[in-house]
mmCIF file of N, CA and C in Angstrom:
data_model
loop_
_atom_site.group_PDB
_atom_site.id
_atom_site.type_symbol
_atom_site.label_atom_id
_atom_site.label_comp_id
_atom_site.label_asym_id
_atom_site.label_seq_id
_atom_site.Cartn_x
_atom_site.Cartn_y
_atom_site.Cartn_z
ATOM 1 N N UNK A 28 82.232 58.625 54.269
ATOM 2 C CA UNK A 28 82.518 58.462 55.681
ATOM 3 C C UNK A 28 81.564 59.356 56.466
ATOM 4 N N UNK A 29 81.010 58.860 57.568
ATOM 5 C CA UNK A 29 80.107 59.647 58.395
ATOM 6 C C UNK A 29 80.723 59.876 59.754
ATOM 7 N N UNK A 30 80.140 60.806 60.499
ATOM 8 C CA UNK A 30 80.652 61.121 61.830
ATOM 9 C C UNK A 30 80.437 59.990 62.821
ATOM 10 N N UNK A 31 79.386 59.227 62.659
ATOM 11 C CA UNK A 31 79.055 58.204 63.637
ATOM 12 C C UNK A 31 78.411 58.851 64.849
ATOM 13 N N UNK A 32 77.839 58.048 65.716
ATOM 14 C CA UNK A 32 77.125 58.556 66.883
ATOM 15 C C UNK A 32 78.045 59.340 67.811
ATOM 16 N N UNK A 33 79.221 58.798 68.127
ATOM 17 C CA UNK A 33 80.110 59.511 69.052
ATOM 18 C C UNK A 33 80.613 60.801 68.423
ATOM 19 N N UNK A 34 80.884 60.786 67.125
ATOM 20 C CA UNK A 34 81.326 62.005 66.451
ATOM 21 C C UNK A 34 80.243 63.064 66.420
ATOM 22 N N UNK A 35 78.995 62.638 66.194
ATOM 23 C CA UNK A 35 77.873 63.578 66.207
ATOM 24 C C UNK A 35 77.689 64.189 67.594
ATOM 25 N N UNK A 36 77.795 63.356 68.613
ATOM 26 C CA UNK A 36 77.666 63.875 69.980
ATOM 27 C C UNK A 36 78.773 64.888 70.277
ATOM 28 N N UNK A 37 80.006 64.554 69.865
ATOM 29 C CA UNK A 37 81.139 65.454 70.093
ATOM 30 C C UNK A 37 80.924 66.766 69.342
ATOM 31 N N UNK A 38 80.501 66.684 68.084
ATOM 32 C CA UNK A 38 80.265 67.888 67.285
ATOM 33 C C UNK A 38 79.133 68.720 67.883
ATOM 34 N N UNK A 39 78.068 68.058 68.329
ATOM 35 C CA UNK A 39 76.955 68.784 68.942
ATOM 36 C C UNK A 39 77.410 69.481 70.218
ATOM 37 N N UNK A 40 78.230 68.794 71.008
ATOM 38 C CA UNK A 40 78.750 69.408 72.232
ATOM 39 C C UNK A 40 79.598 70.620 71.949
ATOM 40 N N UNK A 41 80.421 70.533 70.918
ATOM 41 C CA UNK A 41 81.264 71.672 70.529
ATOM 42 C C UNK A 41 80.381 72.828 70.089
ATOM 43 N N UNK A 42 79.355 72.549 69.276
ATOM 44 C CA UNK A 42 78.468 73.620 68.817
ATOM 45 C C UNK A 42 77.726 74.270 69.967
ATOM 46 N N UNK A 43 77.293 73.493 70.942
ATOM 47 C CA UNK A 43 76.603 74.062 72.100
ATOM 48 C C UNK A 43 77.539 74.976 72.869
ATOM 49 N N UNK A 44 78.773 74.523 73.098
ATOM 50 C CA UNK A 44 79.749 75.356 73.806
ATOM 51 C C UNK A 44 80.055 76.621 73.022
ATOM 52 N N UNK A 45 80.259 76.488 71.715
ATOM 53 C CA UNK A 45 80.555 77.665 70.902
ATOM 54 C C UNK A 45 79.369 78.613 70.834
ATOM 55 N N UNK A 46 78.169 78.066 70.736
ATOM 56 C CA UNK A 46 76.982 78.925 70.706
ATOM 57 C C UNK A 46 76.827 79.681 72.015
ATOM 58 N N UNK A 47 77.096 79.012 73.127
ATOM 59 C CA UNK A 47 77.012 79.680 74.429
ATOM 60 C C UNK A 47 78.044 80.796 74.515
ATOM 61 N N UNK A 48 79.251 80.525 74.039
ATOM 62 C CA UNK A 48 80.298 81.546 74.047
ATOM 63 C C UNK A 48 79.909 82.698 73.133
ATOM 64 N N UNK A 49 79.420 82.365 71.926
ATOM 65 C CA UNK A 49 79.091 83.397 70.948
ATOM 66 C C UNK A 49 77.964 84.296 71.438
ATOM 67 N N UNK A 50 77.014 83.731 72.164
ATOM 68 C CA UNK A 50 75.900 84.554 72.624
ATOM 69 C C UNK A 50 76.351 85.564 73.671
ATOM 70 N N UNK A 51 77.469 85.281 74.349
ATOM 71 C CA UNK A 51 77.963 86.223 75.344
ATOM 72 C C UNK A 51 79.020 87.154 74.761
ATOM 73 N N UNK A 52 79.504 86.852 73.561
ATOM 74 C CA UNK A 52 80.530 87.673 72.924
ATOM 75 C C UNK A 52 79.888 88.529 71.841
ATOM 76 N N UNK A 53 80.559 89.595 71.458
ATOM 77 C CA UNK A 53 80.033 90.405 70.368
ATOM 78 C C UNK A 53 80.310 89.705 69.049
ATOM 79 N N UNK A 54 79.487 90.020 68.064
ATOM 80 C CA UNK A 54 79.634 89.386 66.760
ATOM 81 C C UNK A 54 80.903 89.875 66.077
ATOM 82 N N UNK A 55 81.425 89.029 65.214
ATOM 83 C CA UNK A 55 82.612 89.385 64.437
ATOM 84 C C UNK A 55 82.277 90.531 63.495
ATOM 85 N N UNK A 56 83.288 91.327 63.120
ATOM 86 C CA UNK A 56 83.022 92.421 62.184
ATOM 87 C C UNK A 56 82.731 91.882 60.790
ATOM 88 N N UNK A 57 81.817 92.519 60.096
ATOM 89 C CA UNK A 57 81.497 92.109 58.744
ATOM 90 C C UNK A 57 82.556 92.698 57.814
ATOM 91 N N UNK A 58 83.289 91.861 57.067
ATOM 92 C CA UNK A 58 84.338 92.410 56.196
ATOM 93 C C UNK A 58 83.732 93.279 55.092
ATOM 94 N N UNK A 59 84.486 94.292 54.671
ATOM 95 C CA UNK A 59 84.033 95.184 53.606
ATOM 96 C C UNK A 59 83.911 94.452 52.274
ATOM 97 N N UNK A 60 84.657 93.370 52.105
ATOM 98 C CA UNK A 60 84.614 92.589 50.873
ATOM 99 C C UNK A 60 85.200 91.219 51.124
ATOM 100 N N UNK A 61 85.215 90.416 50.084
ATOM 101 C CA UNK A 61 85.799 89.081 50.204
ATOM 102 C C UNK A 61 87.294 89.181 50.452
ATOM 103 N N UNK A 62 87.804 88.271 51.258
ATOM 104 C CA UNK A 62 89.237 88.191 51.515
ATOM 105 C C UNK A 62 89.785 87.091 50.626
ATOM 106 N N UNK A 63 90.766 87.426 49.802
ATOM 107 C CA UNK A 63 91.327 86.448 48.866
ATOM 108 C C UNK A 63 91.979 85.295 49.619
ATOM 109 N N UNK A 64 91.761 84.094 49.129
ATOM 110 C CA UNK A 64 92.305 82.888 49.746
ATOM 111 C C UNK A 64 93.814 82.798 49.568
ATOM 112 N N UNK A 65 94.304 83.241 48.428
ATOM 113 C CA UNK A 65 95.731 83.141 48.141
ATOM 114 C C UNK A 65 96.056 81.811 47.500
ATOM 115 N N UNK A 66 97.321 81.619 47.148
ATOM 116 C CA UNK A 66 97.708 80.398 46.438
ATOM 117 C C UNK A 66 97.649 79.163 47.338
ATOM 118 N N UNK A 67 97.278 78.073 46.735
ATOM 119 C CA UNK A 67 97.272 76.784 47.417
ATOM 120 C C UNK A 67 98.377 75.929 46.812
ATOM 121 N N UNK A 68 98.795 74.887 47.510
ATOM 122 C CA UNK A 68 99.871 74.041 46.979
ATOM 123 C C UNK A 68 99.498 73.382 45.653
ATOM 124 N N UNK A 69 100.497 73.077 44.824
ATOM 125 C CA UNK A 69 100.230 72.408 43.539
ATOM 126 C C UNK A 69 99.475 71.084 43.706
ATOM 127 N N UNK A 70 99.603 70.446 44.847
ATOM 128 C CA UNK A 70 98.903 69.173 45.064
ATOM 129 C C UNK A 70 97.388 69.343 44.986
ATOM 130 N N UNK A 71 96.902 70.563 45.168
ATOM 131 C CA UNK A 71 95.455 70.812 45.105
ATOM 132 C C UNK A 71 94.907 70.620 43.696
ATOM 133 N N UNK A 72 95.774 70.778 42.686
ATOM 134 C CA UNK A 72 95.349 70.528 41.303
ATOM 135 C C UNK A 72 95.078 69.036 41.096
ATOM 136 N N UNK A 73 95.918 68.191 41.677
ATOM 137 C CA UNK A 73 95.799 66.736 41.495
ATOM 138 C C UNK A 73 94.801 66.106 42.468
ATOM 139 N N UNK A 74 94.795 66.601 43.707
ATOM 140 C CA UNK A 74 93.959 65.992 44.748
ATOM 141 C C UNK A 74 93.313 67.089 45.603
ATOM 142 N N UNK A 75 92.271 67.755 45.060
ATOM 143 C CA UNK A 75 91.665 68.875 45.787
ATOM 144 C C UNK A 75 91.024 68.491 47.119
ATOM 145 N N UNK A 76 90.704 67.210 47.285
ATOM 146 C CA UNK A 76 90.138 66.785 48.567
ATOM 147 C C UNK A 76 91.143 65.994 49.387
ATOM 148 N N UNK A 77 92.402 66.039 48.988
ATOM 149 C CA UNK A 77 93.454 65.364 49.739
ATOM 150 C C UNK A 77 93.779 66.119 51.020
ATOM 151 N N UNK A 78 94.372 65.424 51.964
ATOM 152 C CA UNK A 78 94.672 66.010 53.273
ATOM 153 C C UNK A 78 95.581 67.236 53.158
ATOM 154 N N UNK A 79 96.591 67.198 52.289
ATOM 155 C CA UNK A 79 97.514 68.337 52.160
ATOM 156 C C UNK A 79 96.782 69.578 51.660
ATOM 157 N N UNK A 80 95.923 69.399 50.678
ATOM 158 C CA UNK A 80 95.178 70.528 50.120
ATOM 159 C C UNK A 80 94.176 71.071 51.137
ATOM 160 N N UNK A 81 93.445 70.187 51.778
ATOM 161 C CA UNK A 81 92.449 70.637 52.750
ATOM 162 C C UNK A 81 93.105 71.335 53.933
ATOM 163 N N UNK A 82 94.234 70.824 54.383
ATOM 164 C CA UNK A 82 94.953 71.456 55.488
ATOM 165 C C UNK A 82 95.423 72.850 55.078
ATOM 166 N N UNK A 83 95.928 72.991 53.863
ATOM 167 C CA UNK A 83 96.376 74.297 53.365
ATOM 168 C C UNK A 83 95.201 75.264 53.229
ATOM 169 N N UNK A 84 94.063 74.771 52.754
ATOM 170 C CA UNK A 84 92.881 75.621 52.600
ATOM 171 C C UNK A 84 92.390 76.117 53.963
ATOM 172 N N UNK A 85 92.345 75.237 54.950
ATOM 173 C CA UNK A 85 91.917 75.650 56.288
ATOM 174 C C UNK A 85 92.909 76.653 56.867
ATOM 175 N N UNK A 86 94.192 76.432 56.630
ATOM 176 C CA UNK A 86 95.212 77.382 57.105
ATOM 177 C C UNK A 86 94.977 78.762 56.477
ATOM 178 N N UNK A 87 94.652 78.803 55.181
ATOM 179 C CA UNK A 87 94.370 80.071 54.505
ATOM 180 C C UNK A 87 93.107 80.718 55.064
ATOM 181 N N UNK A 88 92.098 79.906 55.348
ATOM 182 C CA UNK A 88 90.878 80.443 55.957
ATOM 183 C C UNK A 88 91.165 80.997 57.355
ATOM 184 N N UNK A 89 92.009 80.305 58.109
ATOM 185 C CA UNK A 89 92.391 80.794 59.439
ATOM 186 C C UNK A 89 93.106 82.141 59.344
ATOM 187 N N UNK A 90 93.923 82.315 58.309
ATOM 188 C CA UNK A 90 94.609 83.592 58.094
ATOM 189 C C UNK A 90 93.589 84.699 57.831
ATOM 190 N N UNK A 91 92.582 84.397 57.021
ATOM 191 C CA UNK A 91 91.522 85.378 56.749
ATOM 192 C C UNK A 91 90.754 85.698 58.026
ATOM 193 N N UNK A 92 90.468 84.685 58.830
ATOM 194 C CA UNK A 92 89.762 84.920 60.100
ATOM 195 C C UNK A 92 90.594 85.807 61.017
ATOM 196 N N UNK A 93 91.905 85.614 61.027
ATOM 197 C CA UNK A 93 92.779 86.428 61.871
ATOM 198 C C UNK A 93 92.693 87.899 61.468
ATOM 199 N N UNK A 94 92.563 88.166 60.166
ATOM 200 C CA UNK A 94 92.423 89.552 59.704
ATOM 201 C C UNK A 94 91.152 90.196 60.228
ATOM 202 N N UNK A 95 90.168 89.366 60.593
ATOM 203 C CA UNK A 95 88.909 89.865 61.151
ATOM 204 C C UNK A 95 88.925 89.874 62.674
ATOM 205 N N UNK A 96 90.052 89.471 63.250
ATOM 206 C CA UNK A 96 90.145 89.429 64.700
ATOM 207 C C UNK A 96 89.584 88.152 65.308
ATOM 208 N N UNK A 97 89.358 87.134 64.484
ATOM 209 C CA UNK A 97 88.833 85.850 64.954
ATOM 210 C C UNK A 97 89.973 84.864 65.125
ATOM 211 N N UNK A 98 89.790 83.921 66.017
ATOM 212 C CA UNK A 98 90.757 82.846 66.187
ATOM 213 C C UNK A 98 90.599 81.809 65.094
ATOM 214 N N UNK A 99 91.497 80.830 65.059
ATOM 215 C CA UNK A 99 91.401 79.776 64.040
ATOM 216 C C UNK A 99 90.179 78.896 64.286
ATOM 217 N N UNK A 100 89.777 78.197 63.228
ATOM 218 C CA UNK A 100 88.679 77.244 63.368
ATOM 219 C C UNK A 100 89.066 76.165 64.365
ATOM 220 N N UNK A 101 88.140 75.785 65.209
ATOM 221 C CA UNK A 101 88.331 74.660 66.125
ATOM 222 C C UNK A 101 87.638 73.460 65.482
ATOM 223 N N UNK A 102 88.416 72.680 64.753
ATOM 224 C CA UNK A 102 87.865 71.588 63.949
ATOM 225 C C UNK A 102 88.082 70.246 64.623
ATOM 226 N N UNK A 103 87.178 69.287 64.346
ATOM 227 C CA UNK A 103 87.387 67.938 64.881
ATOM 228 C C UNK A 103 88.663 67.335 64.299
ATOM 229 N N UNK A 104 89.284 66.461 65.047
ATOM 230 C CA UNK A 104 90.554 65.849 64.634
ATOM 231 C C UNK A 104 90.429 65.120 63.303
ATOM 232 N N UNK A 105 89.263 64.574 63.003
ATOM 233 C CA UNK A 105 89.071 63.812 61.765
ATOM 234 C C UNK A 105 88.481 64.656 60.637
ATOM 235 N N UNK A 106 88.595 65.979 60.729
ATOM 236 C CA UNK A 106 87.963 66.890 59.773
ATOM 237 C C UNK A 106 88.292 66.550 58.322
ATOM 238 N N UNK A 107 89.572 66.360 57.986
ATOM 239 C CA UNK A 107 89.941 66.120 56.579
ATOM 240 C C UNK A 107 89.419 64.783 56.063
ATOM 241 N N UNK A 108 89.017 63.891 56.939
ATOM 242 C CA UNK A 108 88.464 62.611 56.520
ATOM 243 C C UNK A 108 86.956 62.627 56.361
ATOM 244 N N UNK A 109 86.317 63.736 56.720
ATOM 245 C CA UNK A 109 84.857 63.823 56.622
ATOM 246 C C UNK A 109 84.442 64.104 55.183
ATOM 247 N N UNK A 110 83.216 63.767 54.871
ATOM 248 C CA UNK A 110 82.660 64.082 53.552
ATOM 249 C C UNK A 110 82.655 65.595 53.367
ATOM 250 N N UNK A 111 82.882 66.063 52.140
ATOM 251 C CA UNK A 111 82.918 67.510 51.910
ATOM 252 C C UNK A 111 81.689 68.258 52.426
ATOM 253 N N UNK A 112 80.500 67.690 52.272
ATOM 254 C CA UNK A 112 79.288 68.371 52.747
ATOM 255 C C UNK A 112 79.341 68.587 54.259
ATOM 256 N N UNK A 113 79.844 67.614 54.998
ATOM 257 C CA UNK A 113 79.968 67.755 56.455
ATOM 258 C C UNK A 113 81.033 68.799 56.798
ATOM 259 N N UNK A 114 82.117 68.816 56.021
ATOM 260 C CA UNK A 114 83.149 69.830 56.258
ATOM 261 C C UNK A 114 82.576 71.229 56.064
ATOM 262 N N UNK A 115 81.830 71.436 54.980
ATOM 263 C CA UNK A 115 81.227 72.739 54.720
ATOM 264 C C UNK A 115 80.264 73.116 55.833
ATOM 265 N N UNK A 116 79.478 72.157 56.316
ATOM 266 C CA UNK A 116 78.529 72.437 57.397
ATOM 267 C C UNK A 116 79.266 72.891 58.652
ATOM 268 N N UNK A 117 80.337 72.216 58.994
ATOM 269 C CA UNK A 117 81.116 72.581 60.173
ATOM 270 C C UNK A 117 81.684 73.993 60.016
ATOM 271 N N UNK A 118 82.319 74.262 58.870
ATOM 272 C CA UNK A 118 82.899 75.590 58.639
ATOM 273 C C UNK A 118 81.815 76.669 58.644
ATOM 274 N N UNK A 119 80.702 76.391 57.971
ATOM 275 C CA UNK A 119 79.615 77.375 57.922
ATOM 276 C C UNK A 119 79.071 77.657 59.318
ATOM 277 N N UNK A 120 78.879 76.613 60.113
ATOM 278 C CA UNK A 120 78.343 76.816 61.457
ATOM 279 C C UNK A 120 79.319 77.573 62.347
ATOM 280 N N UNK A 121 80.596 77.300 62.229
ATOM 281 C CA UNK A 121 81.569 78.049 63.028
ATOM 282 C C UNK A 121 81.570 79.521 62.630
ATOM 283 N N UNK A 122 81.411 79.799 61.339
ATOM 284 C CA UNK A 122 81.305 81.192 60.908
ATOM 285 C C UNK A 122 79.991 81.811 61.374
ATOM 286 N N UNK A 123 78.900 81.069 61.278
ATOM 287 C CA UNK A 123 77.608 81.600 61.731
ATOM 288 C C UNK A 123 77.665 81.944 63.219
ATOM 289 N N UNK A 124 78.282 81.093 63.998
ATOM 290 C CA UNK A 124 78.407 81.351 65.433
ATOM 291 C C UNK A 124 79.241 82.600 65.676
ATOM 292 N N UNK A 125 80.317 82.769 64.908
ATOM 293 C CA UNK A 125 81.170 83.959 65.056
ATOM 294 C C UNK A 125 80.399 85.240 64.767
ATOM 295 N N UNK A 126 79.376 85.147 63.916
ATOM 296 C CA UNK A 126 78.558 86.309 63.573
ATOM 297 C C UNK A 126 77.251 86.339 64.359
ATOM 298 N N UNK A 127 77.213 85.600 65.454
ATOM 299 C CA UNK A 127 76.038 85.539 66.342
ATOM 300 C C UNK A 127 74.777 85.080 65.621
ATOM 301 N N UNK A 128 74.942 84.193 64.655
ATOM 302 C CA UNK A 128 73.810 83.588 63.962
ATOM 303 C C UNK A 128 73.623 82.167 64.469
ATOM 304 N N UNK A 129 72.392 81.686 64.410
ATOM 305 C CA UNK A 129 72.099 80.324 64.854
ATOM 306 C C UNK A 129 72.745 79.314 63.910
ATOM 307 N N UNK A 130 73.379 78.267 64.455
ATOM 308 C CA UNK A 130 73.967 77.226 63.590
ATOM 309 C C UNK A 130 72.898 76.524 62.763
ATOM 310 N N UNK A 131 73.298 76.019 61.616
ATOM 311 C CA UNK A 131 72.423 75.253 60.739
ATOM 312 C C UNK A 131 72.268 73.861 61.349
ATOM 313 N N UNK A 132 71.040 73.371 61.408
ATOM 314 C CA UNK A 132 70.758 72.122 62.088
ATOM 315 C C UNK A 132 71.223 70.865 61.372
ATOM 316 N N UNK A 133 71.460 70.919 60.086
ATOM 317 C CA UNK A 133 71.878 69.727 59.356
ATOM 318 C C UNK A 133 72.027 70.019 57.880
ATOM 319 N N UNK A 134 72.273 68.978 57.128
ATOM 320 C CA UNK A 134 72.484 69.114 55.691
ATOM 321 C C UNK A 134 71.155 69.165 54.945
ATOM 322 N N UNK A 135 71.142 69.834 53.796
ATOM 323 C CA UNK A 135 69.940 69.960 52.979
ATOM 324 C C UNK A 135 70.338 69.881 51.508
ATOM 325 N N UNK A 136 69.730 68.981 50.772
ATOM 326 C CA UNK A 136 70.025 68.827 49.350
ATOM 327 C C UNK A 136 69.687 70.113 48.602
ATOM 328 N N UNK A 137 68.576 70.753 48.953
ATOM 329 C CA UNK A 137 68.159 71.992 48.283
ATOM 330 C C UNK A 137 69.174 73.100 48.536
ATOM 331 N N UNK A 138 69.559 73.274 49.795
ATOM 332 C CA UNK A 138 70.539 74.323 50.103
ATOM 333 C C UNK A 138 71.910 74.003 49.518
ATOM 334 N N UNK A 139 72.266 72.722 49.434
ATOM 335 C CA UNK A 139 73.525 72.343 48.786
ATOM 336 C C UNK A 139 73.530 72.827 47.337
ATOM 337 N N UNK A 140 72.414 72.650 46.644
ATOM 338 C CA UNK A 140 72.298 73.071 45.250
ATOM 339 C C UNK A 140 72.432 74.584 45.130
ATOM 340 N N UNK A 141 71.795 75.319 46.036
ATOM 341 C CA UNK A 141 71.868 76.780 46.027
ATOM 342 C C UNK A 141 73.305 77.235 46.285
ATOM 343 N N UNK A 142 73.962 76.607 47.241
ATOM 344 C CA UNK A 142 75.348 76.958 47.557
ATOM 345 C C UNK A 142 76.264 76.649 46.374
ATOM 346 N N UNK A 143 76.035 75.524 45.711
ATOM 347 C CA UNK A 143 76.852 75.142 44.560
ATOM 348 C C UNK A 143 76.711 76.166 43.436
ATOM 349 N N UNK A 144 75.459 76.618 43.182
ATOM 350 C CA UNK A 144 75.242 77.636 42.144
ATOM 351 C C UNK A 144 75.954 78.935 42.513
ATOM 352 N N UNK A 145 75.877 79.337 43.776
ATOM 353 C CA UNK A 145 76.552 80.555 44.220
ATOM 354 C C UNK A 145 78.057 80.444 44.056
ATOM 355 N N UNK A 146 78.614 79.297 44.443
ATOM 356 C CA UNK A 146 80.056 79.103 44.326
ATOM 357 C C UNK A 146 80.481 79.104 42.863
ATOM 358 N N UNK A 147 79.715 78.461 41.996
ATOM 359 C CA UNK A 147 80.049 78.425 40.570
ATOM 360 C C UNK A 147 80.013 79.816 39.949
ATOM 361 N N UNK A 148 79.088 80.656 40.420
ATOM 362 C CA UNK A 148 78.969 82.020 39.900
ATOM 363 C C UNK A 148 79.890 82.989 40.638
ATOM 364 N N UNK A 149 80.613 82.466 41.638
ATOM 365 C CA UNK A 149 81.478 83.307 42.486
ATOM 366 C C UNK A 149 80.691 84.437 43.130
ATOM 367 N N UNK A 150 79.498 84.078 43.626
ATOM 368 C CA UNK A 150 78.612 85.015 44.315
ATOM 369 C C UNK A 150 78.150 84.382 45.614
ATOM 370 N N UNK A 151 77.689 85.213 46.537
ATOM 371 C CA UNK A 151 77.090 84.666 47.740
ATOM 372 C C UNK A 151 75.805 83.953 47.345
ATOM 373 N N UNK A 152 75.556 82.754 47.906
ATOM 374 C CA UNK A 152 74.325 82.045 47.570
ATOM 375 C C UNK A 152 73.113 82.796 48.097
ATOM 376 N N UNK A 153 72.042 82.757 47.344
ATOM 377 C CA UNK A 153 70.813 83.446 47.736
ATOM 378 C C UNK A 153 69.636 82.507 47.539
ATOM 379 N N UNK A 154 69.111 81.925 48.631
ATOM 380 C CA UNK A 154 68.006 80.973 48.508
ATOM 381 C C UNK A 154 66.726 81.620 47.975
ATOM 382 N N UNK A 155 66.646 82.927 48.005
ATOM 383 C CA UNK A 155 65.428 83.594 47.495
ATOM 384 C C UNK A 155 65.374 83.600 45.975
ATOM 385 N N UNK A 156 66.503 83.300 45.303
ATOM 386 C CA UNK A 156 66.541 83.298 43.836
ATOM 387 C C UNK A 156 66.408 81.893 43.268
ATOM 388 N N UNK A 157 65.677 81.039 43.903
ATOM 389 C CA UNK A 157 65.539 79.651 43.433
ATOM 390 C C UNK A 157 64.511 79.543 42.342
#
């Protein structure tokens, strides 16, 4: 499933508004370490990309953001129906904006591979180690 033209325009508009807000706000504090996600519902074992699991995961991420003094993610209404790569891009860009970093312009097969290796190793991805 793709965003479509109207969805892309809406997402771009949200990013522009958030970037404008972020540039006038101070950056979020850098956590001393990773914040544990905590338990997810048993349905995540059977359907990790199902709406119940994704909603629970976003709720857990929002809890972690609250510990940093950040508000919850402002996600598009159709977020759980988007392809996982688009979901990751949205979440990553919202975090980048919170840290006063420029949003990522789009998806990249190379960066997807680097991120996948980092996630599998339970480490932050590092594009310099390719």
